């Protein structure tokens, strides 16, 4: 059956049972809404066909048991309840009642309660465990707070965050938001009233300075202290600063926060000139977004090809050509020697005019609190499979956490949005005493113009890259192998293949 045919299927009129094989999914409509119909054995499910993250087409995703995964950024939904089981989607998708009669499947009325009702916590008995305290209002911190409520926890939940904005969609700050495509209202993860409605105390512009682990207290700048039963550290990372003359000038910027992105937007006038230092994900995404605003962009980086260290030479060349095709000028194999008010100077003496210099040379995890508290640290805060640090009752998640990855047998610390959110979700359950190991396979995406590169797994080093397809045709999968074992798979416009690779890695099979 073609996609076109499926789009026009009126599921309220029903379809023959034989049209939906076991394990199959199809998309039709009920009234004005597109609905995904999925069959597992004798069970048939009907849920909203658009992912609640950015609207990805769930019908092109992957059904795994009684769940469906989104082909865009791998969110996972329950087909039974619509619940967003795994980030980056946070909201449940709709569900419909399905009937079978006379050899037909008919989709009936919409179910009003989907997911797990957030207000359940109001009826929970409070009681132990006591106050849950979260340091960090980013991906991991927010996801943890929300999951505590979803799990029915009825005690105090507090987020302490240095940021002055409620938790927001950080990956968007270098992409559509910076490009001027995404409106302001897309950026907060939740409307501001969500926190009060769900009893989550959000203390913004507040910095945690020290932990007294034995007294179970967190000290805040200004002298106040807050008690906790369980503590989650999710302090993320901060941009590494440049160490060259002129690096302190006002037009030399980094990008981590919403305020940083707004500052870049204010400086990115049509026809202005930007130099991006570093051909990192963030540097390249910023370059693409600034080009969308008709800013002249030069990228200066020491490597021979952008992103080669992570994505290899084939995708490195592709990314370079993609950006050059959009007017970006590269100065590769070069470093910055100095920055002046209206130009930068490179190590070979080249001068490039610049009204704005964006430094994207990597980040360092914010480990100060963990260090001060005497938690075990080794290239990140060491946690066990339950994301608990060396001090019982104190957990860590996101960019700071280094966890034992069961699939590679290595300890990993990874700076990805989806990893941070999922770790926050797992940490929350473990703060409630669940003892749920963190087993998710790492996933990230990076957006350049109209091309998204998806990457599942983790290959710090490889001895072979097996290519299937052509990046120039925007249709490719690259398998990063070491000693014959596939460690990671990068894809362009092959969402389902990326999901299949993720599933294989979860099951410790070769993708
Ligand atoms: C511009 C940009 C684009 C990105 N794009 C992508 C992408 O496309 N795909 C992808 O996978 N990843 C992307 N990332 C990476 C991703 O955003 C991070 O991996 C993720 O946000 C990490 O989550 P976290 O919760 O560990 O930290 P964060 O989200 O950084 O949150 C940390 C929080 O802790 C707070 N904090 C720190 N110290 C203290 C303290 N002492 N007291 C109180 N609060 C404190 C901070 O204010 C912040 O609120 C991007 C990052 C940036 C900056
Ligand atoms: S659109 Fe579905 S996970 Fe992002």
Coordinates of C-alpha atoms and ligand atoms in Angstrom, one line a residue:
X1 CA 0.0 0.0 0.0
X2 CA 1.5 3.4 -1.0
X3 CA 2.0 6.2 1.5
X4 CA -0.4 8.4 -0.5
X5 CA -3.1 5.8 -0.2
X6 CA -2.5 5.4 3.5
X7 CA -2.7 9.2 4.1
X8 CA -6.2 9.1 2.7
X9 CA -7.4 6.0 4.5
X10 CA -10.4 7.0 6.6
X11 CA -9.8 4.8 9.6
X12 CA -13.2 5.7 11.1
X13 CA -14.7 3.8 8.2
X14 CA -12.4 0.9 9.0
X15 CA -10.1 -1.3 6.9
X16 CA -10.0 -5.0 6.3
X17 CA -8.1 -6.8 9.0
X18 CA -6.0 -8.5 6.3
X19 CA -4.6 -5.0 5.4
X20 CA -2.7 -4.8 8.7
X21 CA -0.3 -7.7 9.1
X22 CA 1.2 -8.6 12.5
X23 CA 4.1 -6.2 13.3
X24 CA 2.9 -3.7 10.6
X25 CA 2.0 0.0 10.9
X26 CA 0.0 2.2 8.6
X27 CA -1.1 5.8 8.7
X28 CA -4.6 7.0 8.0
X29 CA -6.9 9.7 9.3
X30 CA -9.8 10.0 11.7
X31 CA -11.5 13.3 11.1
X32 CA -8.8 15.9 10.6
X33 CA -6.1 14.0 12.5
X34 CA -3.5 11.6 11.2
X35 CA -3.5 8.3 13.1
X36 CA -1.0 5.5 13.3
X37 CA -2.5 2.0 13.3
X38 CA -0.2 -0.7 14.6
X39 CA -0.7 -4.4 15.1
X40 CA 1.0 -6.7 17.5
X41 CA -0.4 -10.2 17.5
X42 CA -4.1 -9.9 18.1
X43 CA -3.7 -6.4 19.6
X44 CA -4.3 -3.3 17.5
X45 CA -3.3 0.2 18.6
X46 CA -4.2 3.6 17.3
X47 CA -2.1 6.6 18.3
X48 CA -1.3 10.1 17.0
X49 CA 0.9 9.7 13.9
X50 CA 3.1 12.8 14.6
X51 CA 5.8 12.8 17.2
X52 CA 5.2 15.3 20.0
X53 CA 8.9 16.4 19.9
X54 CA 9.2 18.1 16.5
X55 CA 6.4 16.3 14.6
X56 CA 8.4 13.4 13.2
X57 CA 6.3 10.8 11.2
X58 CA 5.9 7.9 13.5
X59 CA 4.6 5.7 10.7
X60 CA 8.2 5.8 9.2
X61 CA 9.6 4.8 12.6
X62 CA 10.0 1.5 14.2
X63 CA 7.6 -0.6 16.2
X64 CA 9.3 -2.5 19.0
X65 CA 7.0 -4.7 21.1
X66 CA 4.2 -2.4 22.1
X67 CA 6.1 0.8 21.5
X68 CA 6.9 3.0 18.5
X69 CA 10.1 4.9 18.0
X70 CA 10.4 8.2 16.0
X71 CA 12.7 8.2 13.0
X72 CA 13.9 11.7 13.6
X73 CA 15.4 11.8 17.1
X74 CA 14.5 8.3 18.5
X75 CA 11.8 9.3 21.0
X76 CA 9.8 6.2 22.1
X77 CA 6.0 6.1 22.7
X78 CA 3.8 3.5 24.3
X79 CA 1.3 2.2 21.8
X80 CA -1.0 1.3 24.7
X81 CA -1.2 4.6 26.6
X82 CA 0.6 7.1 24.2
X83 CA 3.1 8.0 27.0
X84 CA 6.4 9.4 25.8
X85 CA 8.5 6.6 27.4
X86 CA 11.9 7.9 26.3
X87 CA 13.1 11.5 25.5
X88 CA 13.4 13.7 23.6
X89 CA 9.6 13.7 23.3
X90 CA 8.1 14.7 26.7
X91 CA 4.3 14.9 25.9
X92 CA 2.2 11.8 25.3
X93 CA 0.7 11.3 21.9
X94 CA -3.1 10.8 21.5
X95 CA -4.8 7.4 21.6
X96 CA -7.9 6.1 20.0
X97 CA -10.2 3.2 20.8
X98 CA -10.1 0.5 18.2
X99 CA -12.9 -2.1 17.5
X100 CA -12.8 -5.2 15.3
X101 CA -16.0 -6.5 13.8
X102 CA -16.9 -8.4 10.7
X103 CA -13.3 -8.8 9.6
X104 CA -12.7 -5.0 9.8
X105 CA -10.6 -2.8 12.0
X106 CA -12.5 0.5 12.9
X107 CA -11.0 3.4 14.8
X108 CA -13.5 4.9 17.2
X109 CA -13.4 7.8 19.6
X110 CA -10.3 9.5 21.1
X111 CA -9.2 8.4 24.5
X112 CA -9.2 11.5 26.8
X113 CA -6.5 10.5 29.3
X114 CA -3.2 9.6 27.6
X115 CA 0.1 8.9 29.1
X116 CA 0.2 8.7 32.9
X117 CA -1.8 11.5 34.5
X118 CA 0.6 14.0 36.0
X119 CA -1.7 15.0 38.8
X120 CA -1.4 11.5 40.3
X121 CA 1.3 12.8 42.6
X122 CA -1.2 15.0 44.4
X123 CA -2.9 11.9 45.7
X124 CA 0.3 10.1 46.6
X125 CA 1.1 9.9 50.3
X126 CA 4.2 12.1 50.4
X127 CA 6.2 10.2 53.0
X128 CA 9.7 8.8 52.4
X129 CA 11.8 9.3 50.4
X130 CA 12.1 12.9 51.5
X131 CA 12.9 16.1 49.5
X132 CA 14.3 15.6 46.0
X133 CA 16.8 18.3 45.0
X134 CA 18.2 18.8 41.5
X135 CA 21.1 21.0 40.7
X136 CA 20.8 22.1 37.1
X137 CA 17.8 23.3 35.0
X138 CA 18.9 21.8 31.7
X139 CA 18.2 18.6 29.9
X140 CA 18.9 16.1 32.6
X141 CA 17.6 18.2 35.5
X142 CA 14.3 19.0 33.9
X143 CA 13.7 15.5 32.7
X144 CA 14.4 14.2 36.2
X145 CA 12.0 16.6 37.9
X146 CA 9.2 15.7 35.4
X147 CA 9.8 12.0 35.8
X148 CA 9.6 12.2 39.6
X149 CA 6.1 13.6 39.2
X150 CA 5.2 11.1 36.4
X151 CA 6.2 8.3 38.7
X152 CA 3.8 9.6 41.3
X153 CA 6.3 11.0 43.8
X154 CA 4.4 13.3 46.1
X155 CA 7.2 15.0 48.1
X156 CA 9.1 18.2 47.5
X157 CA 10.9 18.6 44.1
X158 CA 13.2 21.6 43.7
X159 CA 15.4 22.6 40.7
X160 CA 18.3 25.0 41.4
X161 CA 19.6 26.6 38.3
X162 CA 22.1 29.4 37.6
X163 CA 20.2 30.1 34.4
X164 CA 17.7 33.0 34.5
X165 CA 15.3 31.1 32.1
X166 CA 13.2 28.1 32.8
X167 CA 14.4 24.9 31.1
X168 CA 14.6 25.2 27.4
X169 CA 15.3 23.4 24.2
X170 CA 19.1 23.9 24.1
X171 CA 19.8 22.2 20.8
X172 CA 17.6 24.7 19.0
X173 CA 19.8 27.6 20.2
X174 CA 22.3 26.9 17.4
X175 CA 19.8 25.8 14.8
X176 CA 16.3 27.1 13.9
X177 CA 16.1 29.6 16.8
X178 CA 19.4 31.2 15.9
X179 CA 18.5 31.1 12.2
X180 CA 15.3 33.0 12.9
X181 CA 13.1 30.1 11.8
X182 CA 11.8 28.8 15.2
X183 CA 9.6 31.3 17.1
X184 CA 10.2 32.2 20.7
X185 CA 7.4 30.0 22.0
X186 CA 9.1 26.8 20.8
X187 CA 12.1 27.3 23.1
X188 CA 10.8 26.6 26.7
X189 CA 10.4 22.9 27.4
X190 CA 7.2 23.7 29.3
X191 CA 5.1 26.8 29.9
X192 CA 6.1 28.6 33.0
X193 CA 2.9 27.6 34.9
X194 CA 3.8 23.9 34.4
X195 CA 6.1 24.1 37.4
X196 CA 3.7 25.6 39.9
X197 CA 0.9 23.3 38.6
X198 CA 3.1 20.3 39.2
X199 CA 4.6 21.4 42.5
X200 CA 8.1 21.7 41.1
X201 CA 9.9 24.6 42.8
X202 CA 12.1 26.3 40.2
X203 CA 14.8 28.5 41.7
X204 CA 16.4 30.4 38.8
X205 CA 19.4 32.6 38.9
X206 CA 20.5 30.6 41.9
X207 CA 24.0 29.0 42.2
X208 CA 24.8 25.9 44.3
X209 CA 28.2 26.3 45.8
X210 CA 28.8 23.3 48.1
X211 CA 27.4 20.0 49.3
X212 CA 27.4 18.8 52.9
X213 CA 26.9 15.1 52.1
X214 CA 26.7 13.9 55.7
X215 CA 24.2 16.7 56.8
X216 CA 22.3 16.2 53.5
X217 CA 22.4 19.9 52.7
X218 CA 23.2 21.9 49.6
X219 CA 24.7 25.4 50.1
X220 CA 23.7 28.2 47.8
X221 CA 25.5 31.4 46.9
X222 CA 24.3 34.0 49.4
X223 CA 24.6 31.7 52.4
X224 CA 21.2 29.9 52.3
X225 CA 21.2 26.1 52.5
X226 CA 18.6 23.6 51.4
X227 CA 18.1 20.0 52.8
X228 CA 17.6 17.0 50.6
X229 CA 17.0 13.3 50.9
X230 CA 18.2 12.5 47.3
X231 CA 20.3 14.9 45.3
X232 CA 20.8 14.9 41.5
X233 CA 23.8 16.8 40.0
X234 CA 23.1 17.8 36.5
X235 CA 25.3 20.9 36.1
X236 CA 26.2 20.3 32.4
X237 CA 29.2 21.8 30.7
X238 CA 30.6 25.2 29.9
X239 CA 32.4 26.4 26.7
X240 CA 36.1 26.4 26.7
X241 CA 37.5 29.9 26.3
X242 CA 40.1 30.9 23.8
X243 CA 43.6 31.8 25.1
X244 CA 44.8 34.4 22.5
X245 CA 45.3 38.1 22.7
X246 CA 42.0 39.9 22.3
X247 CA 39.9 36.9 23.5
X248 CA 38.3 39.1 26.1
X249 CA 36.9 41.6 23.6
X250 CA 33.2 42.1 23.8
X251 CA 32.4 40.8 20.3
X252 CA 34.1 37.4 21.1
X253 CA 31.2 35.2 22.2
X254 CA 30.4 31.5 23.1
X255 CA 27.1 29.7 22.9
X256 CA 25.6 27.7 25.7
X257 CA 22.6 29.5 27.1
X258 CA 19.4 31.1 25.7
X259 CA 20.9 34.4 26.7
X260 CA 24.0 33.6 24.6
X261 CA 21.8 32.7 21.6
X262 CA 19.8 36.0 21.9
X263 CA 23.1 37.9 22.1
X264 CA 24.3 36.3 18.9
X265 CA 21.0 37.1 17.2
X266 CA 21.3 40.8 18.3
X267 CA 24.8 40.9 16.7
X268 CA 23.9 39.0 13.5
X269 CA 22.9 41.8 11.1
X270 CA 22.5 41.2 7.4
X271 CA 25.9 41.8 5.8
X272 CA 27.9 41.6 9.1
X273 CA 31.0 39.5 9.2
X274 CA 31.5 36.5 11.6
X275 CA 34.4 34.3 12.2
X276 CA 33.6 31.0 13.8
X277 CA 36.6 29.4 15.7
X278 CA 36.4 25.6 15.6
X279 CA 34.7 23.3 13.1
X280 CA 32.8 21.6 15.9
X281 CA 29.1 20.7 15.8
X282 CA 28.1 23.9 17.5
X283 CA 30.5 26.0 15.4
X284 CA 29.2 24.5 12.1
X285 CA 25.5 24.8 13.2
X286 CA 26.0 28.4 14.1
X287 CA 27.7 29.0 10.7
X288 CA 24.6 27.5 9.0
X289 CA 22.2 29.6 11.0
X290 CA 24.2 32.8 10.5
X291 CA 24.2 32.2 6.7
X292 CA 20.5 32.0 6.9
X293 CA 20.6 35.6 8.3
X294 CA 22.9 36.6 5.4
X295 CA 25.9 37.0 7.7
X296 CA 29.3 36.5 6.0
X297 CA 30.9 33.5 7.7
X298 CA 34.5 32.3 7.9
X299 CA 35.4 29.1 9.9
X300 CA 38.9 28.7 11.3
X301 CA 40.0 25.3 12.6
X302 CA 43.2 23.3 13.0
X303 CA 41.9 20.0 11.6
X304 CA 42.0 19.1 7.9
X305 CA 38.3 18.4 7.7
X306 CA 35.4 19.5 9.8
X307 CA 34.1 17.0 12.3
X308 CA 36.5 14.3 11.0
X309 CA 37.4 13.2 14.5
X310 CA 33.8 12.1 15.2
X311 CA 32.4 11.4 11.7
X312 CA 35.4 10.4 9.6
X313 CA 36.8 11.8 6.3
X314 CA 33.8 11.1 4.1
X315 CA 31.3 12.9 6.2
X316 CA 33.9 15.5 7.0
X317 CA 34.3 16.3 3.3
X318 CA 30.6 16.2 2.7
X319 CA 30.0 18.7 5.6
X320 CA 32.7 21.0 4.2
X321 CA 31.1 21.0 0.7
X322 CA 27.7 21.5 2.2
X323 CA 28.8 24.6 4.0
X324 CA 30.9 25.9 1.1
X325 CA 27.8 25.5 -1.1
X326 CA 26.1 27.8 1.3
X327 CA 28.8 30.4 1.1
X328 CA 30.9 29.5 4.2
X329 CA 34.7 30.1 3.8
X330 CA 36.9 27.6 5.6
X331 CA 40.5 28.2 6.9
X332 CA 41.4 24.7 7.8
X333 CA 44.8 23.7 9.2
X334 CA 44.9 27.1 10.8
X335 CA 44.6 28.5 14.3
X336 CA 43.9 32.0 15.6
X337 CA 46.8 34.1 16.6
X338 CA 45.0 37.2 17.9
X339 CA 41.7 39.1 17.8
X340 CA 41.4 42.8 17.1
X341 CA 38.3 45.0 17.3
X342 CA 37.5 44.5 13.6
X343 CA 39.5 41.5 12.5
X344 CA 41.1 38.3 13.5
X345 CA 44.6 37.3 12.6
X346 CA 45.6 33.7 11.9
X347 CA 48.8 31.8 12.6
X348 CA 50.0 32.3 9.0
X349 CA 49.4 36.0 9.1
X350 CA 46.1 36.0 7.2
X351 CA 43.7 38.7 8.5
X352 CA 39.9 38.2 8.3
X353 CA 37.4 41.1 9.0
X354 CA 35.1 40.2 11.8
X355 CA 32.3 42.0 13.7
X356 CA 31.5 38.9 15.6
X357 CA 33.8 36.0 16.7
X358 CA 32.1 32.8 17.9
X359 CA 34.3 30.4 19.8
X360 CA 33.2 26.8 19.5
X361 CA 36.2 24.8 20.6
X362 CA 34.5 22.4 22.9
X363 CA 33.1 22.3 26.4
X364 CA 34.3 21.2 29.8
X365 CA 32.0 19.5 32.3
X366 CA 31.1 21.6 35.4
X367 CA 32.6 19.4 38.1
X368 CA 33.3 21.9 40.8
X369 CA 30.4 20.9 43.1
X370 CA 31.2 17.2 42.8
X371 CA 34.9 17.9 43.4
X372 CA 34.2 20.0 46.5
X373 CA 31.9 17.2 47.9
X374 CA 34.7 14.7 47.4
X375 CA 32.7 12.5 44.9
X376 CA 34.8 10.1 42.9
X377 CA 35.9 11.8 39.6
X378 CA 37.7 10.5 36.6
X379 CA 37.1 12.5 33.4
X380 CA 33.6 13.2 34.8
X381 CA 31.6 12.3 37.8
X382 CA 31.8 8.5 38.2
X383 CA 28.5 6.9 38.6
X384 CA 27.4 3.2 38.8
X385 CA 24.8 1.6 36.5
X386 CA 22.1 3.3 38.5
X387 CA 23.7 6.7 37.9
X388 CA 24.5 7.0 41.6
X389 CA 27.8 8.6 42.5
X390 CA 30.4 7.3 45.0
X391 CA 28.2 8.9 47.8
X392 CA 24.9 7.0 48.2
X393 CA 21.9 9.2 47.7
X394 CA 23.7 11.6 45.4
X395 CA 23.2 10.9 41.7
X396 CA 24.7 12.5 38.5
X397 CA 23.4 12.7 35.0
X398 CA 24.0 14.4 31.6
X399 CA 27.2 16.0 30.4
X400 CA 29.0 15.6 33.8
X401 CA 28.3 11.9 34.3
X402 CA 30.6 9.1 33.3
X403 CA 28.7 5.8 33.4
X404 CA 29.6 2.1 32.8
X405 CA 28.1 1.4 29.4
X406 CA 26.9 -2.2 29.3
X407 CA 27.2 -2.4 25.5
X408 CA 30.8 -1.5 25.0
X409 CA 32.1 -2.4 28.5
X410 CA 33.6 1.1 28.6
X411 CA 33.0 4.1 30.9
X412 CA 31.4 6.8 28.8
X413 CA 30.8 10.5 29.3
X414 CA 28.9 11.9 26.4
X415 CA 27.6 15.4 25.6
X416 CA 24.3 14.7 23.9
X417 CA 20.8 16.1 24.6
X418 CA 18.9 12.8 24.4
X419 CA 21.5 11.0 26.6
X420 CA 21.2 13.8 29.2
X421 CA 17.4 13.7 29.2
X422 CA 17.2 9.9 29.4
X423 CA 19.7 9.8 32.2
X424 CA 17.7 12.4 34.0
X425 CA 14.6 10.1 33.6
X426 CA 16.5 7.0 34.8
X427 CA 18.1 8.9 37.7
X428 CA 14.7 10.1 38.9
X429 CA 13.4 6.5 39.1
X430 CA 16.5 5.5 40.9
X431 CA 16.2 8.4 43.4
X432 CA 12.8 6.8 44.2
X433 CA 14.6 3.5 44.8
X434 CA 13.9 1.6 41.6
X435 CA 17.4 0.3 40.9
X436 CA 17.0 0.6 37.1
X437 CA 20.3 0.3 35.2
X438 CA 20.9 2.9 32.5
X439 CA 21.3 1.0 29.3
X440 CA 20.3 3.3 26.5
X441 CA 22.5 3.4 23.4
X442 CA 23.8 7.0 22.9
X443 CA 22.2 8.9 20.1
X444 CA 22.7 12.5 18.7
X445 CA 21.7 14.5 15.7
X446 CA 23.3 17.5 14.2
X447 CA 21.5 19.9 11.7
X448 CA 23.2 21.7 8.9
X449 CA 20.8 23.6 6.5
X450 CA 18.3 21.0 5.4
X451 CA 20.5 18.0 6.3
X452 CA 20.4 16.2 9.6
X453 CA 23.2 13.8 10.5
X454 CA 22.0 11.1 12.9
X455 CA 24.5 9.1 14.9
X456 CA 23.9 6.1 17.1
X457 CA 26.4 4.3 19.3
X458 CA 29.8 5.6 20.2
X459 CA 33.1 5.2 18.4
X460 CA 36.0 7.0 20.0
X461 CA 38.3 5.3 17.5
X462 CA 37.8 2.9 14.6
X463 CA 39.9 0.9 12.1
X464 CA 37.3 0.8 9.3
X465 CA 34.3 2.8 8.1
X466 CA 31.9 0.8 5.9
X467 CA 29.9 3.1 3.6
X468 CA 26.5 2.3 2.0
X469 CA 25.1 5.1 -0.2
X470 CA 26.2 8.6 -1.0
X471 CA 26.2 11.6 1.3
X472 CA 26.1 13.9 -1.7
X473 CA 22.7 12.3 -2.6
X474 CA 21.7 12.8 1.1
X475 CA 21.2 9.1 1.4
X476 CA 24.0 7.3 3.3
X477 CA 24.8 5.0 6.2
X478 CA 28.4 4.7 7.6
X479 CA 29.3 2.0 10.0
X480 CA 32.3 2.7 12.3
X481 CA 34.0 -0.6 13.1
X482 CA 36.8 -1.7 15.3
X483 CA 38.2 -5.2 15.1
X484 CA 35.2 -6.2 13.0
X485 CA 32.6 -4.9 15.5
X486 CA 30.3 -2.0 14.6
X487 CA 30.6 0.6 17.3
X488 CA 28.5 3.4 15.8
X489 CA 26.3 4.1 12.7
X490 CA 26.0 7.6 11.2
X491 CA 23.1 8.2 8.7
X492 CA 21.6 10.9 6.5
X493 CA 17.9 10.6 5.7
X494 CA 17.8 7.0 6.8
X495 CA 15.8 7.4 10.0
X496 CA 14.6 3.8 10.1
X497 CA 18.0 2.4 9.5
X498 CA 19.3 4.5 12.4
X499 CA 16.5 3.1 14.6
X500 CA 17.3 -0.5 13.6
X501 CA 20.9 0.1 14.4
X502 CA 20.0 1.4 17.8
X503 CA 17.8 -1.6 18.5
X504 CA 20.6 -4.0 17.4
X505 CA 23.1 -2.3 19.7
X506 CA 20.6 -2.5 22.6
X507 CA 20.3 -6.2 22.0
X508 CA 24.1 -6.5 21.6
X509 CA 23.7 -7.6 18.0
X510 CA 25.7 -6.3 15.0
X511 CA 23.8 -3.4 13.4
Ligands
LIG1 C1 23.9 25.4 21.2 C2 23.9 23.9 21.6 C3 23.4 23.0 20.6 C4 23.4 21.7 20.9 N1 22.9 20.8 20.0 C5 22.8 19.5 20.2 C6 22.2 18.5 19.3 O1 21.8 18.9 18.2 N2 22.2 17.2 19.6 C7 22.7 16.8 20.8 O2 22.6 15.6 21.1 N3 23.2 17.6 21.7 C8 23.3 19.0 21.5 N4 23.8 19.8 22.4 C9 24.4 19.3 23.6 C10 23.3 19.2 24.7 O3 22.5 20.4 24.7 C11 23.9 18.9 26.0 O4 24.5 17.6 25.9 C12 22.8 18.8 27.1 O5 22.2 20.0 27.3 C13 23.4 18.4 28.5 O6 22.4 18.4 29.4 P1 22.8 18.6 31.0 O7 21.5 18.6 31.7 O8 23.9 17.7 31.4 O9 23.4 20.1 31.0 P2 22.7 21.5 30.6 O10 21.6 21.3 29.7 O11 23.8 22.3 30.1 O12 22.2 22.1 31.9 C14 23.0 22.4 33.0 C15 22.3 23.3 34.0 O13 23.0 23.4 35.2 C16 23.0 24.7 35.6 N5 24.1 24.9 36.6 C17 25.4 24.6 36.3 N6 26.2 24.8 37.5 C18 25.3 25.1 38.4 C19 25.4 25.4 39.8 N7 26.6 25.4 40.4 N8 24.3 25.7 40.5 C20 23.1 25.8 39.9 N9 22.9 25.5 38.6 C21 24.0 25.2 37.9 C22 23.1 25.5 34.3 O14 22.7 26.8 34.5 C23 22.1 24.7 33.5 O15 20.8 25.1 33.7 C24 23.9 21.2 22.1 C25 24.4 22.1 23.1 C26 24.4 23.4 22.8 C27 25.0 24.4 23.8
LIG2 S1 10.6 14.6 16.1 FE1 10.4 12.7 17.0 S2 12.1 12.6 18.4 FE2 12.3 14.5 17.5

